[in-house]
């Protein structure tokens, strides 16, 4: 059995409702075990015998069948997620006003990674670490602004979480 953490993209925003209870039900119906969710933004822990690519595809099909809209899933094994959480700790600084982490299903190609990191300025940095891309936002960050460096279009498909959520999930499930 492999421990995995899935991040369905864009659920419970813009009228695309998918409660934590319904997510757990759908994931459990696929036969995965120890299914748990963290807050209502689609963070899902599960154990599976299948390979991660197969689990990701099965989740996407099942979520779309249940909801009637496409739900891209970013899936990480426990080991992969430990790397994401480690990068959060390594990159975090006391002077940051916010640290967002974009999670992707696949790594960026080299050219796109360079374009994303080039969005950095004197107060903010974009750092690419495999399938996690970190927006390190300094002085001047406006609370509530999720994509102040306008990186999201270059990162699609991706979903993001703040550093505190990344840490909490790591403590809870790893």
Short mmCIF file of C-alpha atoms in Angstrom, two decimals:
data_model
loop_
_atom_site.label_atom_id
_atom_site.label_comp_id
_atom_site.label_asym_id
_atom_site.label_seq_id
_atom_site.Cartn_x
_atom_site.Cartn_y
_atom_site.Cartn_z
CA UNK A 1 0.00 0.00 0.00
CA UNK A 2 1.19 3.46 -0.86
CA UNK A 3 0.15 6.56 1.07
CA UNK A 4 -0.94 9.34 -1.28
CA UNK A 5 -2.27 12.86 -0.99
CA UNK A 6 -4.57 14.19 -3.70
CA UNK A 7 -5.38 17.82 -4.37
CA UNK A 8 -8.48 18.22 -6.52
CA UNK A 9 -8.33 21.57 -8.33
CA UNK A 10 -10.97 24.29 -8.02
CA UNK A 11 -13.54 22.57 -5.87
CA UNK A 12 -15.82 24.62 -3.63
CA UNK A 13 -15.14 27.78 -5.61
CA UNK A 14 -17.23 29.38 -8.32
CA UNK A 15 -20.26 27.20 -7.69
CA UNK A 16 -18.33 23.94 -8.12
CA UNK A 17 -19.35 22.37 -4.83
CA UNK A 18 -17.91 19.10 -3.60
CA UNK A 19 -18.18 18.58 0.14
CA UNK A 20 -15.50 16.79 2.09
CA UNK A 21 -18.00 14.03 2.90
CA UNK A 22 -18.80 13.53 -0.79
CA UNK A 23 -15.10 13.49 -1.69
CA UNK A 24 -14.45 10.82 0.96
CA UNK A 25 -17.42 8.80 -0.32
CA UNK A 26 -16.27 8.89 -3.95
CA UNK A 27 -12.66 8.02 -3.05
CA UNK A 28 -13.83 5.19 -0.78
CA UNK A 29 -16.10 3.80 -3.52
CA UNK A 30 -12.98 3.37 -5.67
CA UNK A 31 -11.69 0.93 -3.05
CA UNK A 32 -8.96 3.13 -1.59
CA UNK A 33 -8.51 2.89 2.15
CA UNK A 34 -7.94 5.17 5.14
CA UNK A 35 -9.53 8.03 3.20
CA UNK A 36 -9.47 11.34 5.05
CA UNK A 37 -9.91 14.98 4.11
CA UNK A 38 -8.51 18.21 5.49
CA UNK A 39 -10.70 21.32 5.31
CA UNK A 40 -13.17 21.78 2.51
CA UNK A 41 -10.72 22.66 -0.28
CA UNK A 42 -10.19 19.13 -1.52
CA UNK A 43 -7.14 17.84 0.36
CA UNK A 44 -7.45 14.04 0.43
CA UNK A 45 -5.34 11.32 2.04
CA UNK A 46 -5.69 7.75 0.77
CA UNK A 47 -3.89 4.42 0.60
CA UNK A 48 -3.80 2.46 -2.63
CA UNK A 49 -2.12 -0.54 -4.22
CA UNK A 50 -2.31 1.04 -7.67
CA UNK A 51 0.40 3.17 -9.24
CA UNK A 52 -0.02 6.93 -8.71
CA UNK A 53 -0.83 7.65 -12.38
CA UNK A 54 -3.64 5.11 -12.28
CA UNK A 55 -4.98 6.51 -9.01
CA UNK A 56 -4.92 10.04 -10.38
CA UNK A 57 -6.80 9.00 -13.54
CA UNK A 58 -9.36 7.02 -11.51
CA UNK A 59 -9.97 9.96 -9.17
CA UNK A 60 -10.44 12.39 -12.05
CA UNK A 61 -12.96 10.08 -13.76
CA UNK A 62 -14.85 9.36 -10.55
CA UNK A 63 -14.99 13.02 -9.49
CA UNK A 64 -16.28 14.08 -12.91
CA UNK A 65 -18.84 11.26 -12.97
CA UNK A 66 -20.08 12.26 -9.51
CA UNK A 67 -20.07 16.05 -10.00
CA UNK A 68 -20.70 16.51 -13.71
CA UNK A 69 -17.65 18.74 -14.19
CA UNK A 70 -13.97 18.03 -14.74
CA UNK A 71 -11.85 17.96 -11.59
CA UNK A 72 -8.11 17.85 -12.34
CA UNK A 73 -6.19 16.15 -9.54
CA UNK A 74 -2.63 16.80 -8.41
CA UNK A 75 -1.47 13.60 -6.70
CA UNK A 76 1.63 13.10 -4.57
CA UNK A 77 2.97 9.99 -2.88
CA UNK A 78 3.92 10.51 0.76
CA UNK A 79 7.60 10.68 -0.22
CA UNK A 80 6.91 13.28 -2.92
CA UNK A 81 4.83 15.32 -0.49
CA UNK A 82 7.62 15.25 2.09
CA UNK A 83 9.78 16.99 -0.52
CA UNK A 84 7.11 19.68 -0.97
CA UNK A 85 6.86 20.20 2.80
CA UNK A 86 10.66 20.27 3.09
CA UNK A 87 10.86 22.96 0.40
CA UNK A 88 8.30 25.03 2.32
CA UNK A 89 10.49 24.92 5.41
CA UNK A 90 13.66 25.63 3.46
CA UNK A 91 12.21 28.59 1.56
CA UNK A 92 10.19 30.18 4.34
CA UNK A 93 11.60 33.37 5.82
CA UNK A 94 10.38 35.47 8.75
CA UNK A 95 10.11 38.52 6.47
CA UNK A 96 7.59 36.88 4.13
CA UNK A 97 4.07 38.27 4.20
CA UNK A 98 2.71 35.18 2.42
CA UNK A 99 3.97 31.90 0.97
CA UNK A 100 1.77 30.18 -1.60
CA UNK A 101 2.61 26.79 -3.09
CA UNK A 102 1.31 25.85 -6.51
CA UNK A 103 1.02 22.08 -6.92
CA UNK A 104 1.19 20.47 -10.37
CA UNK A 105 0.61 17.02 -11.76
CA UNK A 106 3.77 17.21 -13.86
CA UNK A 107 6.98 19.25 -13.58
CA UNK A 108 7.29 22.37 -15.71
CA UNK A 109 9.46 22.20 -18.80
CA UNK A 110 12.79 24.04 -18.43
CA UNK A 111 11.74 27.09 -20.49
CA UNK A 112 8.51 27.61 -18.55
CA UNK A 113 10.34 27.14 -15.24
CA UNK A 114 12.74 29.94 -16.24
CA UNK A 115 9.83 32.19 -17.27
CA UNK A 116 8.10 31.58 -13.93
CA UNK A 117 11.22 32.35 -11.90
CA UNK A 118 11.78 35.48 -14.02
CA UNK A 119 8.52 36.88 -12.59
CA UNK A 120 10.45 37.56 -9.38
CA UNK A 121 11.05 41.17 -8.40
CA UNK A 122 12.81 43.03 -5.60
CA UNK A 123 10.17 42.02 -2.99
CA UNK A 124 8.77 38.73 -4.29
CA UNK A 125 10.25 35.50 -5.59
CA UNK A 126 8.96 32.59 -7.61
CA UNK A 127 10.91 29.37 -6.98
CA UNK A 128 10.35 26.17 -8.94
CA UNK A 129 10.98 22.93 -7.06
CA UNK A 130 9.85 20.04 -9.23
CA UNK A 131 6.06 19.86 -9.10
CA UNK A 132 5.80 22.54 -6.42
CA UNK A 133 6.23 26.19 -7.31
CA UNK A 134 6.59 28.66 -4.47
CA UNK A 135 5.40 32.25 -4.48
CA UNK A 136 7.38 33.99 -1.74
CA UNK A 137 5.62 37.29 -1.21
CA UNK A 138 7.25 40.10 0.69
CA UNK A 139 6.45 43.62 1.75
CA UNK A 140 3.63 45.17 -0.23
CA UNK A 141 1.65 41.95 -0.55
CA UNK A 142 -2.09 42.68 -0.44
CA UNK A 143 -3.95 40.15 1.75
CA UNK A 144 -6.28 37.95 -0.24
CA UNK A 145 -4.32 38.33 -3.46
CA UNK A 146 -3.59 34.74 -4.56
CA UNK A 147 -1.62 35.38 -7.75
CA UNK A 148 0.08 38.77 -7.43
CA UNK A 149 2.97 37.84 -9.73
CA UNK A 150 0.58 36.52 -12.39
CA UNK A 151 2.18 33.10 -12.53
CA UNK A 152 -1.00 30.99 -12.57
CA UNK A 153 -1.46 31.00 -16.35
CA UNK A 154 2.09 29.66 -16.82
CA UNK A 155 1.48 26.95 -14.23
CA UNK A 156 -1.82 25.50 -15.47
CA UNK A 157 -3.01 23.02 -14.59
CA UNK A 158 -2.16 23.61 -10.95
CA UNK A 159 -3.81 24.20 -7.64
CA UNK A 160 -2.40 26.23 -4.78
CA UNK A 161 -2.30 26.09 -1.03
CA UNK A 162 -0.70 28.39 1.49
CA UNK A 163 2.38 27.25 3.37
CA UNK A 164 0.41 26.73 6.59
CA UNK A 165 -1.90 24.24 4.87
CA UNK A 166 1.09 22.39 3.39
CA UNK A 167 2.64 22.14 6.88
CA UNK A 168 -0.60 21.07 8.55
CA UNK A 169 -1.18 18.30 6.01
CA UNK A 170 2.39 17.06 6.47
CA UNK A 171 1.99 16.93 10.26
CA UNK A 172 -1.42 15.29 9.99
CA UNK A 173 -0.73 12.59 7.39
CA UNK A 174 3.00 11.92 7.21
#
